[in-house]
């Protein structure tokens, strides 16, 4: 095959699900609906946390950050997918592909770190309730959130920048609906040892270590809960952890599914479906999990919806 370095590359091709024109409108409607549900649900959580004083605590502060990260995570891939379906095109530029890789890794890492911080928050609340407000002070919460953002921004750079050193074959077809880093590395004609080393290193630091921290936090929290004498206290403690544990299971479960599907099977369709579950379905379900399992969040969302007409009316009056 002919080779070309990064300066000669113009475009990648995102093969997506199908080239059948009869199925394109169905796919467009499906992913547009999922994106709107994801965007609206996570935005509602952010607005509820901002506007409701009952939710001004560390747990919901981190939840609002997670919701914002999920909006950005899905916005990295789905709008371009919808644009390509609408234009009946598979093209994404080299610069656009690199940008998509960078932001995809950034917000995936940020999700990892925020879920870890949220697990630590529940650990402190259950195991050290008397010192909770001191340990999880507003300053500490701000530093934890800022540190998660800074670490994600920094850690996503090496994986993206090392792509610049690669030479690619002329067949620039990616069997995904977005620029997936492992698929890009498969297209390279040059040695990818450095790239894979960086990927494994970042994965260990920002996926394996956070997951270990989450599991340790839940082990300690579960042990403390089981030692409680009151059944009501046990139920309340488990219910506060239930939402977060569901989101963690969904996030890491689908992420592990993506890895296993690409490692075990050569079927691009299986890997594509697993990637959609990870990048689209998980961020879409997170608002439902938290709103259904949290009484405070349900109440805040009801109050937000009830105030929405008056807020919209005031906004239009100011504009006019």
Short mmCIF file of C-alpha atoms in Angstrom, two decimals:
data_model
loop_
_atom_site.label_atom_id
_atom_site.label_comp_id
_atom_site.label_asym_id
_atom_site.label_seq_id
_atom_site.Cartn_x
_atom_site.Cartn_y
_atom_site.Cartn_z
CA UNK A 1 0.00 0.00 0.00
CA UNK A 2 1.09 3.54 -0.57
CA UNK A 3 2.15 5.56 2.39
CA UNK A 4 1.53 9.11 3.36
CA UNK A 5 2.65 11.17 6.31
CA UNK A 6 0.47 13.50 8.30
CA UNK A 7 1.17 16.46 6.03
CA UNK A 8 -0.23 14.64 3.02
CA UNK A 9 -3.41 13.45 4.70
CA UNK A 10 -6.56 15.30 3.86
CA UNK A 11 -9.47 13.26 5.22
CA UNK A 12 -10.55 10.17 7.11
CA UNK A 13 -13.72 8.29 6.25
CA UNK A 14 -16.13 7.36 9.04
CA UNK A 15 -17.97 4.28 7.79
CA UNK A 16 -20.63 4.40 10.50
CA UNK A 17 -23.49 1.91 10.66
CA UNK A 18 -24.63 1.63 7.08
CA UNK A 19 -24.49 3.28 3.67
CA UNK A 20 -28.09 2.27 2.88
CA UNK A 21 -29.88 5.55 2.08
CA UNK A 22 -33.21 4.11 3.23
CA UNK A 23 -31.88 3.65 6.77
CA UNK A 24 -30.19 7.06 7.04
CA UNK A 25 -33.36 8.98 8.10
CA UNK A 26 -34.06 6.35 10.78
CA UNK A 27 -30.52 6.61 12.17
CA UNK A 28 -30.66 10.40 12.04
CA UNK A 29 -33.92 10.50 14.00
CA UNK A 30 -32.70 7.93 16.52
CA UNK A 31 -29.40 9.64 17.33
CA UNK A 32 -30.91 13.13 17.26
CA UNK A 33 -33.52 12.00 19.80
CA UNK A 34 -30.87 10.40 22.01
CA UNK A 35 -28.69 13.52 21.83
CA UNK A 36 -31.59 15.84 22.72
CA UNK A 37 -32.59 13.63 25.65
CA UNK A 38 -28.97 13.53 26.86
CA UNK A 39 -28.50 17.28 26.50
CA UNK A 40 -31.84 18.20 28.07
CA UNK A 41 -31.61 15.72 30.95
CA UNK A 42 -28.08 16.69 31.98
CA UNK A 43 -28.80 20.40 31.53
CA UNK A 44 -31.87 20.02 33.78
CA UNK A 45 -29.68 18.52 36.50
CA UNK A 46 -27.19 21.40 36.22
CA UNK A 47 -29.94 24.02 36.42
CA UNK A 48 -31.62 22.21 39.33
CA UNK A 49 -28.36 22.14 41.30
CA UNK A 50 -27.71 25.83 40.61
CA UNK A 51 -31.23 27.06 41.39
CA UNK A 52 -32.22 24.87 44.36
CA UNK A 53 -30.58 25.57 47.72
CA UNK A 54 -31.44 22.05 48.91
CA UNK A 55 -28.86 20.72 46.44
CA UNK A 56 -26.02 23.02 47.45
CA UNK A 57 -23.82 20.27 48.86
CA UNK A 58 -20.70 18.41 47.63
CA UNK A 59 -22.55 15.40 46.17
CA UNK A 60 -24.70 17.48 43.84
CA UNK A 61 -21.86 19.88 43.06
CA UNK A 62 -19.87 16.97 41.64
CA UNK A 63 -23.01 15.62 39.95
CA UNK A 64 -23.46 18.92 38.09
CA UNK A 65 -19.84 18.68 36.92
CA UNK A 66 -20.47 15.12 35.75
CA UNK A 67 -23.58 16.22 33.86
CA UNK A 68 -21.64 18.99 32.13
CA UNK A 69 -18.89 16.50 31.22
CA UNK A 70 -21.51 14.13 29.79
CA UNK A 71 -22.98 16.90 27.63
CA UNK A 72 -19.51 17.68 26.28
CA UNK A 73 -18.72 13.97 25.87
CA UNK A 74 -21.70 13.33 23.62
CA UNK A 75 -21.26 16.66 21.83
CA UNK A 76 -17.79 15.53 20.77
CA UNK A 77 -19.14 12.75 18.54
CA UNK A 78 -22.90 12.90 17.88
CA UNK A 79 -23.23 16.30 16.11
CA UNK A 80 -20.59 15.30 13.54
CA UNK A 81 -22.33 11.96 13.08
CA UNK A 82 -25.67 13.71 12.50
CA UNK A 83 -24.04 16.16 10.07
CA UNK A 84 -22.54 13.32 8.03
CA UNK A 85 -25.85 11.45 7.94
CA UNK A 86 -27.73 14.58 6.87
CA UNK A 87 -25.17 15.41 4.16
CA UNK A 88 -24.79 11.72 3.18
CA UNK A 89 -21.05 12.09 3.70
CA UNK A 90 -18.47 10.00 5.54
CA UNK A 91 -15.67 12.57 5.51
CA UNK A 92 -13.91 14.07 8.51
CA UNK A 93 -10.75 16.13 8.07
CA UNK A 94 -7.43 15.12 9.63
CA UNK A 95 -7.53 18.13 11.98
CA UNK A 96 -11.17 17.42 12.82
CA UNK A 97 -10.33 13.81 13.60
CA UNK A 98 -7.46 14.79 15.91
CA UNK A 99 -9.72 17.29 17.67
CA UNK A 100 -12.38 14.63 18.14
CA UNK A 101 -9.80 12.19 19.58
CA UNK A 102 -8.50 14.83 21.99
CA UNK A 103 -11.87 15.92 23.36
CA UNK A 104 -13.20 12.35 23.47
CA UNK A 105 -10.27 11.27 25.66
CA UNK A 106 -10.49 14.45 27.73
CA UNK A 107 -14.12 14.00 28.71
CA UNK A 108 -13.80 10.22 29.14
CA UNK A 109 -10.93 10.83 31.59
CA UNK A 110 -12.95 13.56 33.30
CA UNK A 111 -15.87 11.15 33.79
CA UNK A 112 -13.46 8.66 35.36
CA UNK A 113 -12.04 11.20 37.78
CA UNK A 114 -15.38 12.76 38.73
CA UNK A 115 -16.86 9.34 39.47
CA UNK A 116 -13.84 8.66 41.70
CA UNK A 117 -14.28 11.96 43.53
CA UNK A 118 -17.98 11.23 43.99
CA UNK A 119 -17.13 7.81 45.46
CA UNK A 120 -14.72 9.51 47.87
CA UNK A 121 -17.46 11.97 48.83
CA UNK A 122 -19.83 9.08 49.70
CA UNK A 123 -17.01 7.34 51.61
CA UNK A 124 -16.44 10.41 53.78
CA UNK A 125 -20.20 10.95 54.30
CA UNK A 126 -20.74 7.36 55.50
CA UNK A 127 -17.48 6.54 57.27
CA UNK A 128 -16.73 9.98 58.77
CA UNK A 129 -20.12 11.72 59.05
CA UNK A 130 -19.11 13.99 61.96
CA UNK A 131 -16.17 15.42 60.00
CA UNK A 132 -17.90 15.47 56.61
CA UNK A 133 -18.43 19.23 56.33
CA UNK A 134 -14.85 19.89 57.42
CA UNK A 135 -13.25 17.36 55.05
CA UNK A 136 -15.53 18.17 52.11
CA UNK A 137 -15.42 21.95 52.50
CA UNK A 138 -16.27 24.18 49.53
CA UNK A 139 -12.57 24.89 49.02
CA UNK A 140 -11.69 21.18 48.94
CA UNK A 141 -14.58 20.41 46.57
CA UNK A 142 -13.46 23.19 44.25
CA UNK A 143 -9.88 21.92 44.26
CA UNK A 144 -11.00 18.34 43.56
CA UNK A 145 -13.13 19.48 40.62
CA UNK A 146 -10.40 21.78 39.28
CA UNK A 147 -7.80 19.04 39.67
CA UNK A 148 -9.98 16.60 37.73
CA UNK A 149 -10.32 19.08 34.87
CA UNK A 150 -6.62 19.97 34.79
CA UNK A 151 -5.49 16.35 34.92
CA UNK A 152 -7.90 15.37 32.13
CA UNK A 153 -6.79 18.24 29.89
CA UNK A 154 -3.13 17.37 30.46
CA UNK A 155 -3.45 13.58 30.16
CA UNK A 156 -5.36 13.69 26.86
CA UNK A 157 -2.57 15.57 25.09
CA UNK A 158 0.09 12.80 24.82
CA UNK A 159 -2.31 10.29 23.23
CA UNK A 160 -3.36 12.88 20.66
CA UNK A 161 0.04 14.43 19.93
CA UNK A 162 1.72 11.07 19.34
CA UNK A 163 -0.63 10.55 16.37
CA UNK A 164 1.24 13.35 14.58
CA UNK A 165 4.34 11.15 14.23
CA UNK A 166 2.50 8.39 12.38
CA UNK A 167 2.42 7.66 8.67
CA UNK A 168 -0.87 6.35 7.35
CA UNK A 169 -1.88 4.06 4.54
CA UNK A 170 -4.03 5.53 1.81
CA UNK A 171 -7.03 3.49 2.97
CA UNK A 172 -8.26 5.94 5.60
CA UNK A 173 -11.51 4.15 6.46
CA UNK A 174 -12.47 4.05 10.15
CA UNK A 175 -15.18 1.42 10.89
CA UNK A 176 -16.78 3.68 13.50
CA UNK A 177 -19.11 6.65 13.63
CA UNK A 178 -16.37 8.77 15.22
CA UNK A 179 -12.57 8.93 15.31
CA UNK A 180 -11.75 6.12 17.71
CA UNK A 181 -8.07 6.08 18.69
CA UNK A 182 -7.55 2.28 18.51
CA UNK A 183 -9.06 2.22 15.02
CA UNK A 184 -6.82 5.10 13.92
CA UNK A 185 -3.73 3.25 15.16
CA UNK A 186 -4.75 0.21 13.09
CA UNK A 187 -4.54 2.37 9.95
CA UNK A 188 -0.95 3.44 10.60
CA UNK A 189 1.80 2.09 8.38
CA UNK A 190 4.56 3.19 10.76
CA UNK A 191 5.49 1.75 14.14
CA UNK A 192 2.86 2.39 16.83
CA UNK A 193 4.80 1.09 19.84
CA UNK A 194 5.14 4.56 21.38
CA UNK A 195 1.43 5.24 20.82
CA UNK A 196 0.34 2.00 22.46
CA UNK A 197 2.74 2.58 25.37
CA UNK A 198 1.24 6.03 25.97
CA UNK A 199 -2.30 4.62 25.73
CA UNK A 200 -1.57 1.88 28.27
CA UNK A 201 0.15 4.31 30.63
CA UNK A 202 -2.73 6.82 30.55
CA UNK A 203 -5.27 3.99 30.92
CA UNK A 204 -3.53 2.71 34.04
CA UNK A 205 -3.25 6.18 35.58
CA UNK A 206 -6.70 7.52 34.70
CA UNK A 207 -8.82 4.36 34.49
CA UNK A 208 -7.32 1.52 36.55
CA UNK A 209 -6.27 3.64 39.54
CA UNK A 210 -9.60 5.54 39.74
CA UNK A 211 -11.54 2.28 39.46
CA UNK A 212 -9.44 0.81 42.28
CA UNK A 213 -10.19 3.90 44.37
CA UNK A 214 -13.91 3.55 43.68
CA UNK A 215 -13.95 -0.13 44.64
CA UNK A 216 -11.98 0.58 47.82
CA UNK A 217 -14.36 3.43 48.76
CA UNK A 218 -17.39 1.20 48.28
CA UNK A 219 -15.82 -1.63 50.23
CA UNK A 220 -15.20 0.69 53.18
CA UNK A 221 -18.62 2.28 52.87
CA UNK A 222 -20.40 -1.08 52.69
CA UNK A 223 -18.54 -2.31 55.76
CA UNK A 224 -19.58 0.79 57.69
CA UNK A 225 -23.19 0.49 56.57
CA UNK A 226 -23.43 -3.17 57.62
CA UNK A 227 -22.21 -2.22 61.11
CA UNK A 228 -25.10 0.23 61.58
CA UNK A 229 -27.71 -0.91 64.05
CA UNK A 230 -30.64 1.01 62.60
CA UNK A 231 -32.38 -0.48 59.56
CA UNK A 232 -33.53 2.99 58.54
CA UNK A 233 -29.96 4.30 58.63
CA UNK A 234 -28.79 1.36 56.51
CA UNK A 235 -31.50 2.01 53.95
CA UNK A 236 -30.72 5.73 53.77
CA UNK A 237 -26.99 5.08 53.40
CA UNK A 238 -27.48 2.46 50.69
CA UNK A 239 -29.92 4.71 48.82
CA UNK A 240 -27.41 7.59 48.72
CA UNK A 241 -24.80 5.25 47.21
CA UNK A 242 -27.19 3.40 44.91
CA UNK A 243 -27.40 6.06 42.21
CA UNK A 244 -23.66 6.54 42.02
CA UNK A 245 -22.97 2.81 42.02
CA UNK A 246 -25.45 2.34 39.15
CA UNK A 247 -23.73 5.04 37.10
CA UNK A 248 -20.27 3.59 37.86
CA UNK A 249 -21.41 0.10 36.85
CA UNK A 250 -22.93 1.42 33.62
CA UNK A 251 -19.88 3.53 32.72
CA UNK A 252 -17.21 0.92 33.43
CA UNK A 253 -19.38 -1.95 32.21
CA UNK A 254 -19.90 -0.42 28.77
CA UNK A 255 -16.25 0.72 28.66
CA UNK A 256 -15.13 -2.83 29.38
CA UNK A 257 -17.56 -4.03 26.71
CA UNK A 258 -15.90 -1.76 24.13
CA UNK A 259 -12.45 -3.10 25.06
CA UNK A 260 -13.51 -6.75 25.01
CA UNK A 261 -15.45 -6.41 21.77
CA UNK A 262 -12.41 -4.99 19.98
CA UNK A 263 -9.99 -7.48 21.58
CA UNK A 264 -12.04 -10.69 21.30
CA UNK A 265 -13.86 -10.26 18.01
CA UNK A 266 -12.82 -8.86 14.66
CA UNK A 267 -16.39 -7.81 13.88
CA UNK A 268 -16.47 -4.05 13.38
CA UNK A 269 -20.27 -4.07 13.81
CA UNK A 270 -20.01 -5.52 17.33
CA UNK A 271 -17.39 -2.97 18.28
CA UNK A 272 -19.52 -0.19 16.78
CA UNK A 273 -22.58 -1.14 18.82
CA UNK A 274 -20.49 -1.37 22.02
CA UNK A 275 -19.01 2.08 21.32
CA UNK A 276 -22.47 3.58 20.85
CA UNK A 277 -23.52 2.13 24.22
CA UNK A 278 -20.47 3.72 25.84
CA UNK A 279 -20.58 7.12 24.15
CA UNK A 280 -24.33 7.69 23.82
CA UNK A 281 -26.51 5.46 25.96
CA UNK A 282 -24.57 5.84 29.23
CA UNK A 283 -24.62 9.70 29.31
CA UNK A 284 -28.31 9.58 28.32
CA UNK A 285 -29.29 7.28 31.20
CA UNK A 286 -27.32 9.07 33.94
CA UNK A 287 -29.93 11.84 34.53
CA UNK A 288 -32.71 9.24 34.77
CA UNK A 289 -30.74 7.17 37.29
CA UNK A 290 -30.09 10.13 39.57
CA UNK A 291 -33.56 11.68 39.24
CA UNK A 292 -35.38 8.40 39.87
CA UNK A 293 -33.29 7.31 42.86
CA UNK A 294 -32.84 10.69 44.57
CA UNK A 295 -35.85 12.25 46.29
CA UNK A 296 -34.07 15.61 46.60
CA UNK A 297 -33.25 15.66 42.88
CA UNK A 298 -36.81 14.72 41.91
CA UNK A 299 -38.18 17.52 44.06
CA UNK A 300 -35.71 20.03 42.62
CA UNK A 301 -36.56 19.04 39.05
CA UNK A 302 -40.31 19.38 39.76
CA UNK A 303 -39.75 22.85 41.19
CA UNK A 304 -37.55 23.80 38.24
CA UNK A 305 -40.18 22.67 35.73
CA UNK A 306 -42.93 24.52 37.60
CA UNK A 307 -40.88 27.73 37.49
CA UNK A 308 -39.84 27.32 33.86
CA UNK A 309 -42.84 29.16 32.26
CA UNK A 310 -42.38 32.25 34.46
CA UNK A 311 -38.62 32.29 33.84
CA UNK A 312 -39.13 32.04 30.08
CA UNK A 313 -41.76 34.82 30.24
CA UNK A 314 -39.36 37.09 32.13
CA UNK A 315 -36.59 36.38 29.62
CA UNK A 316 -38.81 37.33 26.68
CA UNK A 317 -39.94 40.52 28.46
CA UNK A 318 -36.34 41.58 29.00
CA UNK A 319 -35.47 40.88 25.37
CA UNK A 320 -38.43 42.90 24.15
#
